[in-house]
């Protein structure tokens, strides 16, 4: 049975991300693991400057487990209220470890059932909410599993339209194949989006697009896939156009350095996303040994 791990810090944002994960879990028939990584005061940077009192590790862990248990029971109760007989009911478990979330990702992923990591955006306002906090950036940087970032205003509704932003790299075909398994659960449409180069009539680029889509048609057994050429004199402007003009429920990108993914976090692009803070972002790791989304 596949498991969706929800990385929580017990904030309202994180609780909403957990509910979104539960909505996905019911559709894809996966269980939920609530996960928290805690720090004891002696592990924090401030410890070198402040005389912290001795803190019992077992006490901190016990308190964290109690909070996780309470959250699990709360979510289970909500699940049962909306449950229809004969439909799948996800199991909700919990786990905590000492240390930062990013440092514990590898150990968490050793559980071969984990197919997706889910966490909330961070920040006190809409703009900073999508300028990922340190936890989000570190998790994306260290994870070998797809990561789903959920804004606090994301509606708990089915996914109907998915935008997959690509630079027409052949290896992205495998990511689309993985994504199609999720899309199929919702009957969702996948739009492959690519920003035009400086010369939109570049025959070499157009030939690469045709080859890429031919590979998609040949290798991906899912028919609801289309291609959309995004206008723009450069990638950054093209991403801004994509966010402003195409309505979708999920934005998907592959985490490669010095590509569209890095451009996504430029301030101007981030502000465009912040204007639509209901858009979850699914990030695939690169390179990936396997892509066990669902």
C-alpha positions as a Markdown table, in Angstrom:
| # | Residue | x | y | z |
|---|---|---|---|---|
| 1 | Unk | 0.0 | 0.0 | 0.0 |
| 2 | Unk | 1.4 | 3.4 | -1.0 |
| 3 | Unk | 1.8 | 6.1 | 1.7 |
| 4 | Unk | 1.7 | 9.8 | 1.4 |
| 5 | Unk | 3.9 | 11.4 | 4.1 |
| 6 | Unk | 2.7 | 14.8 | 5.4 |
| 7 | Unk | 5.5 | 16.9 | 6.9 |
| 8 | Unk | 3.8 | 18.9 | 9.6 |
| 9 | Unk | 4.9 | 21.6 | 12.0 |
| 10 | Unk | 1.4 | 21.7 | 13.6 |
| 11 | Unk | 0.6 | 25.1 | 12.0 |
| 12 | Unk | -2.8 | 25.9 | 10.4 |
| 13 | Unk | -1.1 | 25.8 | 7.0 |
| 14 | Unk | 0.3 | 22.3 | 7.7 |
| 15 | Unk | -3.1 | 21.0 | 8.9 |
| 16 | Unk | -4.7 | 22.3 | 5.6 |
| 17 | Unk | -1.9 | 20.5 | 3.6 |
| 18 | Unk | -2.7 | 17.3 | 5.6 |
| 19 | Unk | -6.4 | 17.6 | 4.6 |
| 20 | Unk | -5.4 | 18.1 | 1.0 |
| 21 | Unk | -3.2 | 15.0 | 1.2 |
| 22 | Unk | -6.1 | 13.1 | 2.6 |
| 23 | Unk | -8.3 | 14.2 | -0.3 |
| 24 | Unk | -5.6 | 12.8 | -2.7 |
| 25 | Unk | -5.2 | 9.7 | -0.6 |
| 26 | Unk | -8.9 | 8.8 | -0.9 |
| 27 | Unk | -8.6 | 9.1 | -4.7 |
| 28 | Unk | -5.4 | 7.2 | -5.2 |
| 29 | Unk | -5.9 | 4.6 | -2.4 |
| 30 | Unk | -3.0 | 5.5 | -0.3 |
| 31 | Unk | -2.5 | 5.8 | 3.5 |
| 32 | Unk | -1.3 | 8.9 | 5.3 |
| 33 | Unk | 1.8 | 9.3 | 7.6 |
| 34 | Unk | 1.9 | 12.4 | 9.6 |
| 35 | Unk | 5.6 | 13.3 | 10.2 |
| 36 | Unk | 7.3 | 15.8 | 12.5 |
| 37 | Unk | 11.0 | 16.4 | 13.0 |
| 38 | Unk | 11.7 | 18.2 | 16.3 |
| 39 | Unk | 14.7 | 19.9 | 17.7 |
| 40 | Unk | 15.8 | 20.0 | 21.3 |
| 41 | Unk | 17.2 | 23.4 | 22.5 |
| 42 | Unk | 20.8 | 22.2 | 22.6 |
| 43 | Unk | 20.5 | 21.4 | 18.8 |
| 44 | Unk | 19.6 | 24.9 | 17.9 |
| 45 | Unk | 22.0 | 27.7 | 16.7 |
| 46 | Unk | 20.9 | 29.8 | 19.7 |
| 47 | Unk | 22.3 | 27.3 | 22.1 |
| 48 | Unk | 25.7 | 28.7 | 21.7 |
| 49 | Unk | 24.5 | 32.1 | 22.9 |
| 50 | Unk | 21.8 | 31.2 | 25.5 |
| 51 | Unk | 22.2 | 29.2 | 28.6 |
| 52 | Unk | 19.3 | 26.8 | 27.9 |
| 53 | Unk | 18.1 | 24.6 | 30.8 |
| 54 | Unk | 18.5 | 20.9 | 30.4 |
| 55 | Unk | 15.6 | 19.4 | 28.5 |
| 56 | Unk | 14.6 | 15.8 | 28.6 |
| 57 | Unk | 14.7 | 14.4 | 25.1 |
| 58 | Unk | 12.1 | 11.8 | 26.0 |
| 59 | Unk | 9.8 | 14.4 | 27.3 |
| 60 | Unk | 10.0 | 16.4 | 24.0 |
| 61 | Unk | 9.4 | 13.3 | 22.0 |
| 62 | Unk | 6.5 | 12.2 | 24.1 |
| 63 | Unk | 4.9 | 15.7 | 23.8 |
| 64 | Unk | 5.4 | 15.6 | 20.0 |
| 65 | Unk | 3.9 | 12.1 | 19.7 |
| 66 | Unk | 0.9 | 13.2 | 21.8 |
| 67 | Unk | 0.3 | 16.2 | 19.4 |
| 68 | Unk | 0.7 | 14.0 | 16.4 |
| 69 | Unk | -1.7 | 11.4 | 17.9 |
| 70 | Unk | -4.3 | 14.1 | 18.5 |
| 71 | Unk | -4.0 | 15.4 | 15.0 |
| 72 | Unk | -4.3 | 11.9 | 13.6 |
| 73 | Unk | -7.5 | 11.3 | 15.6 |
| 74 | Unk | -8.9 | 14.6 | 14.5 |
| 75 | Unk | -8.3 | 13.8 | 10.8 |
| 76 | Unk | -9.6 | 10.3 | 11.2 |
| 77 | Unk | -12.8 | 11.6 | 12.7 |
| 78 | Unk | -13.2 | 14.0 | 9.7 |
| 79 | Unk | -12.6 | 11.1 | 7.3 |
| 80 | Unk | -15.2 | 8.9 | 8.9 |
| 81 | Unk | -17.8 | 11.7 | 8.8 |
| 82 | Unk | -17.4 | 12.0 | 5.0 |
| 83 | Unk | -16.9 | 8.3 | 4.3 |
| 84 | Unk | -19.2 | 6.5 | 1.9 |
| 85 | Unk | -19.6 | 2.7 | 2.5 |
| 86 | Unk | -17.6 | 0.7 | 0.0 |
| 87 | Unk | -15.1 | 3.5 | -0.7 |
| 88 | Unk | -11.5 | 3.5 | 0.3 |
| 89 | Unk | -10.7 | 4.8 | 3.8 |
| 90 | Unk | -7.0 | 5.9 | 4.3 |
| 91 | Unk | -5.3 | 4.8 | 7.5 |
| 92 | Unk | -3.6 | 7.6 | 9.3 |
| 93 | Unk | -0.4 | 6.9 | 11.3 |
| 94 | Unk | 2.3 | 9.2 | 12.7 |
| 95 | Unk | 6.0 | 9.3 | 13.3 |
| 96 | Unk | 8.5 | 11.8 | 14.7 |
| 97 | Unk | 12.3 | 12.0 | 14.8 |
| 98 | Unk | 14.9 | 14.4 | 16.3 |
| 99 | Unk | 16.6 | 16.8 | 14.0 |
| 100 | Unk | 15.7 | 19.0 | 11.0 |
| 101 | Unk | 13.1 | 17.8 | 8.5 |
| 102 | Unk | 15.7 | 18.0 | 5.7 |
| 103 | Unk | 18.2 | 15.9 | 7.6 |
| 104 | Unk | 15.6 | 13.2 | 8.2 |
| 105 | Unk | 14.2 | 12.9 | 4.7 |
| 106 | Unk | 16.6 | 10.1 | 3.7 |
| 107 | Unk | 15.6 | 8.0 | 6.7 |
| 108 | Unk | 11.9 | 8.7 | 6.1 |
| 109 | Unk | 12.3 | 7.6 | 2.4 |
| 110 | Unk | 13.8 | 4.3 | 3.4 |
| 111 | Unk | 10.2 | 3.3 | 4.0 |
| 112 | Unk | 9.7 | 2.0 | 0.5 |
| 113 | Unk | 5.9 | 2.7 | 0.7 |
| 114 | Unk | 6.4 | 6.5 | 0.6 |
| 115 | Unk | 5.3 | 7.7 | -2.8 |
| 116 | Unk | 4.8 | 11.4 | -2.1 |
| 117 | Unk | 6.0 | 14.1 | 0.4 |
| 118 | Unk | 3.5 | 16.8 | 1.2 |
| 119 | Unk | 4.1 | 20.1 | 3.0 |
| 120 | Unk | 2.6 | 23.5 | 3.3 |
| 121 | Unk | 3.9 | 26.8 | 2.1 |
| 122 | Unk | 5.6 | 29.1 | 4.7 |
| 123 | Unk | 5.4 | 32.8 | 5.4 |
| 124 | Unk | 3.2 | 35.4 | 7.0 |
| 125 | Unk | 1.8 | 36.9 | 3.7 |
| 126 | Unk | 0.8 | 35.7 | 0.3 |
| 127 | Unk | 4.1 | 36.7 | -1.5 |
| 128 | Unk | 6.4 | 35.1 | 1.0 |
| 129 | Unk | 4.1 | 32.1 | 1.1 |
| 130 | Unk | 5.4 | 31.0 | -2.3 |
| 131 | Unk | 8.9 | 32.2 | -1.7 |
| 132 | Unk | 9.6 | 28.9 | -0.1 |
| 133 | Unk | 10.8 | 28.9 | 3.5 |
| 134 | Unk | 14.0 | 27.1 | 4.3 |
| 135 | Unk | 12.2 | 23.9 | 5.1 |
| 136 | Unk | 10.6 | 23.8 | 1.7 |
| 137 | Unk | 13.8 | 24.5 | -0.2 |
| 138 | Unk | 15.8 | 22.0 | 1.9 |
| 139 | Unk | 13.2 | 19.3 | 1.5 |
| 140 | Unk | 13.1 | 19.8 | -2.3 |
| 141 | Unk | 16.9 | 19.8 | -2.4 |
| 142 | Unk | 17.3 | 16.6 | -0.4 |
| 143 | Unk | 14.3 | 14.5 | -1.4 |
| 144 | Unk | 14.4 | 11.6 | -3.8 |
| 145 | Unk | 10.6 | 11.4 | -3.8 |
| 146 | Unk | 8.2 | 13.8 | -5.5 |
| 147 | Unk | 7.3 | 16.8 | -3.2 |
| 148 | Unk | 3.9 | 18.5 | -3.2 |
| 149 | Unk | 3.8 | 22.1 | -1.9 |
| 150 | Unk | 0.3 | 23.1 | -0.8 |
| 151 | Unk | -0.8 | 26.7 | -0.3 |
| 152 | Unk | -3.2 | 27.3 | 2.6 |
| 153 | Unk | -5.9 | 28.6 | 0.2 |
| 154 | Unk | -5.9 | 25.5 | -2.0 |
| 155 | Unk | -9.5 | 24.2 | -2.3 |
| 156 | Unk | -10.1 | 20.6 | -1.4 |
| 157 | Unk | -11.4 | 19.7 | -4.8 |
| 158 | Unk | -10.6 | 17.2 | -7.5 |
| 159 | Unk | -7.7 | 17.9 | -9.9 |
| 160 | Unk | -9.1 | 18.6 | -13.4 |
| 161 | Unk | -6.2 | 20.4 | -15.2 |
| 162 | Unk | -2.5 | 19.9 | -14.7 |
| 163 | Unk | 0.3 | 22.0 | -16.3 |
| 164 | Unk | 3.6 | 20.3 | -16.8 |
| 165 | Unk | 6.3 | 22.9 | -17.5 |
| 166 | Unk | 9.2 | 21.5 | -19.4 |
| 167 | Unk | 12.3 | 22.6 | -21.4 |
| 168 | Unk | 11.7 | 19.7 | -23.8 |
| 169 | Unk | 14.3 | 17.5 | -22.2 |
| 170 | Unk | 13.9 | 13.8 | -23.3 |
| 171 | Unk | 14.1 | 12.5 | -19.7 |
| 172 | Unk | 10.9 | 14.5 | -18.9 |
| 173 | Unk | 9.0 | 11.8 | -20.8 |
| 174 | Unk | 9.4 | 9.5 | -17.8 |
| 175 | Unk | 8.1 | 12.2 | -15.5 |
| 176 | Unk | 5.0 | 12.7 | -17.6 |
| 177 | Unk | 4.5 | 8.9 | -17.5 |
| 178 | Unk | 4.6 | 9.0 | -13.7 |
| 179 | Unk | 2.3 | 12.0 | -13.6 |
| 180 | Unk | -0.2 | 10.4 | -15.9 |
| 181 | Unk | -0.9 | 7.8 | -13.2 |
| 182 | Unk | -2.0 | 10.5 | -10.9 |
| 183 | Unk | -4.0 | 12.3 | -13.6 |
| 184 | Unk | -5.8 | 9.1 | -14.5 |
| 185 | Unk | -7.2 | 8.8 | -11.0 |
| 186 | Unk | -9.0 | 12.1 | -11.5 |
| 187 | Unk | -9.5 | 12.0 | -15.2 |
| 188 | Unk | -7.5 | 15.1 | -15.4 |
| 189 | Unk | -6.0 | 16.8 | -18.5 |
| 190 | Unk | -2.3 | 17.2 | -18.7 |
| 191 | Unk | -1.0 | 20.2 | -20.7 |
| 192 | Unk | 2.7 | 20.0 | -21.6 |
| 193 | Unk | 3.9 | 23.6 | -21.6 |
| 194 | Unk | 7.1 | 25.0 | -23.1 |
| 195 | Unk | 8.3 | 28.5 | -23.4 |
| 196 | Unk | 9.2 | 29.6 | -26.9 |
| 197 | Unk | 12.9 | 30.5 | -27.5 |
| 198 | Unk | 13.8 | 34.0 | -28.5 |
| 199 | Unk | 12.9 | 33.1 | -32.1 |
| 200 | Unk | 9.5 | 31.3 | -31.9 |
| 201 | Unk | 9.9 | 30.2 | -35.6 |
| 202 | Unk | 13.1 | 28.3 | -34.9 |
| 203 | Unk | 12.7 | 25.1 | -36.9 |
| 204 | Unk | 15.2 | 23.2 | -34.7 |
| 205 | Unk | 13.2 | 24.0 | -31.6 |
| 206 | Unk | 9.9 | 23.1 | -33.3 |
| 207 | Unk | 11.4 | 19.8 | -34.5 |
| 208 | Unk | 12.5 | 19.0 | -30.9 |
| 209 | Unk | 8.9 | 19.7 | -29.7 |
| 210 | Unk | 7.4 | 17.3 | -32.3 |
| 211 | Unk | 9.9 | 14.6 | -31.3 |
| 212 | Unk | 9.2 | 15.1 | -27.6 |
| 213 | Unk | 5.4 | 14.8 | -28.2 |
| 214 | Unk | 5.9 | 11.8 | -30.4 |
| 215 | Unk | 7.8 | 10.2 | -27.6 |
| 216 | Unk | 4.9 | 11.1 | -25.2 |
| 217 | Unk | 2.4 | 9.5 | -27.5 |
| 218 | Unk | 4.4 | 6.4 | -27.9 |
| 219 | Unk | 5.6 | 5.9 | -24.3 |
| 220 | Unk | 2.8 | 7.3 | -22.2 |
| 221 | Unk | -0.5 | 5.3 | -22.1 |
| 222 | Unk | -2.8 | 8.2 | -21.4 |
| 223 | Unk | -4.7 | 10.1 | -24.0 |
| 224 | Unk | -5.6 | 13.3 | -22.1 |
| 225 | Unk | -2.3 | 15.0 | -22.9 |
| 226 | Unk | -1.9 | 18.1 | -25.1 |
| 227 | Unk | 0.8 | 20.6 | -25.8 |
| 228 | Unk | 0.8 | 24.3 | -25.3 |
| 229 | Unk | 3.5 | 26.6 | -26.6 |
| 230 | Unk | 3.8 | 29.5 | -24.2 |
| 231 | Unk | 4.6 | 32.9 | -25.8 |
| 232 | Unk | 7.4 | 35.0 | -24.4 |
| 233 | Unk | 10.7 | 36.4 | -25.4 |
| 234 | Unk | 12.4 | 34.5 | -22.6 |
| 235 | Unk | 11.7 | 31.7 | -20.2 |
| 236 | Unk | 11.0 | 34.0 | -17.2 |
| 237 | Unk | 8.4 | 36.0 | -19.1 |
| 238 | Unk | 6.9 | 32.8 | -20.5 |
| 239 | Unk | 6.4 | 31.5 | -17.0 |
| 240 | Unk | 4.7 | 34.6 | -15.9 |
| 241 | Unk | 2.3 | 34.3 | -18.9 |
| 242 | Unk | 1.6 | 30.7 | -18.1 |
| 243 | Unk | 0.7 | 31.6 | -14.5 |
| 244 | Unk | -1.5 | 34.5 | -15.5 |
| 245 | Unk | -3.3 | 33.0 | -18.5 |
| 246 | Unk | -3.7 | 29.2 | -18.1 |
| 247 | Unk | -6.2 | 28.0 | -15.5 |
| 248 | Unk | -4.9 | 24.8 | -13.9 |
| 249 | Unk | -5.2 | 23.0 | -10.5 |
| 250 | Unk | -1.6 | 21.7 | -10.3 |
| 251 | Unk | 1.7 | 23.0 | -11.6 |
| 252 | Unk | 4.4 | 20.4 | -12.1 |
| 253 | Unk | 8.1 | 20.9 | -12.6 |
| 254 | Unk | 11.3 | 19.0 | -12.5 |
| 255 | Unk | 13.9 | 20.2 | -10.0 |
| 256 | Unk | 16.9 | 21.0 | -12.2 |
| 257 | Unk | 19.4 | 23.8 | -11.5 |
| 258 | Unk | 19.7 | 26.7 | -13.9 |
| 259 | Unk | 16.4 | 25.9 | -15.6 |
| 260 | Unk | 12.8 | 27.0 | -15.4 |
| 261 | Unk | 12.6 | 25.6 | -11.9 |
| 262 | Unk | 15.2 | 28.1 | -10.7 |
| 263 | Unk | 13.5 | 30.9 | -12.6 |
| 264 | Unk | 10.3 | 30.1 | -10.8 |
| 265 | Unk | 11.8 | 31.6 | -7.6 |
| 266 | Unk | 12.8 | 34.9 | -9.0 |
| 267 | Unk | 10.9 | 37.7 | -7.2 |
| 268 | Unk | 8.8 | 38.8 | -10.2 |
| 269 | Unk | 7.6 | 35.3 | -11.0 |
| 270 | Unk | 7.0 | 34.5 | -7.4 |
| 271 | Unk | 4.7 | 37.5 | -7.1 |
| 272 | Unk | 2.7 | 36.2 | -10.1 |
| 273 | Unk | 2.2 | 32.9 | -8.3 |
| 274 | Unk | 1.4 | 34.7 | -5.1 |
| 275 | Unk | -1.6 | 36.3 | -6.9 |
| 276 | Unk | -3.0 | 32.8 | -7.3 |
| 277 | Unk | -2.1 | 31.2 | -4.0 |
| 278 | Unk | -4.5 | 28.3 | -4.6 |
| 279 | Unk | -2.0 | 26.5 | -7.0 |
| 280 | Unk | -0.2 | 23.5 | -5.5 |
| 281 | Unk | 3.2 | 22.8 | -7.0 |
| 282 | Unk | 4.4 | 19.2 | -7.5 |
| 283 | Unk | 8.2 | 19.0 | -7.8 |
| 284 | Unk | 9.9 | 15.9 | -9.2 |
| 285 | Unk | 13.5 | 15.2 | -8.1 |
| 286 | Unk | 16.3 | 15.1 | -10.7 |
| 287 | Unk | 17.9 | 12.8 | -11.3 |
| 288 | Unk | 15.5 | 10.2 | -10.0 |
| 289 | Unk | 16.2 | 6.5 | -9.7 |
| 290 | Unk | 12.5 | 5.9 | -9.6 |
| 291 | Unk | 9.4 | 8.1 | -9.6 |
| 292 | Unk | 6.9 | 6.4 | -7.3 |
| 293 | Unk | 4.2 | 9.2 | -7.3 |
| 294 | Unk | 1.2 | 6.9 | -7.2 |
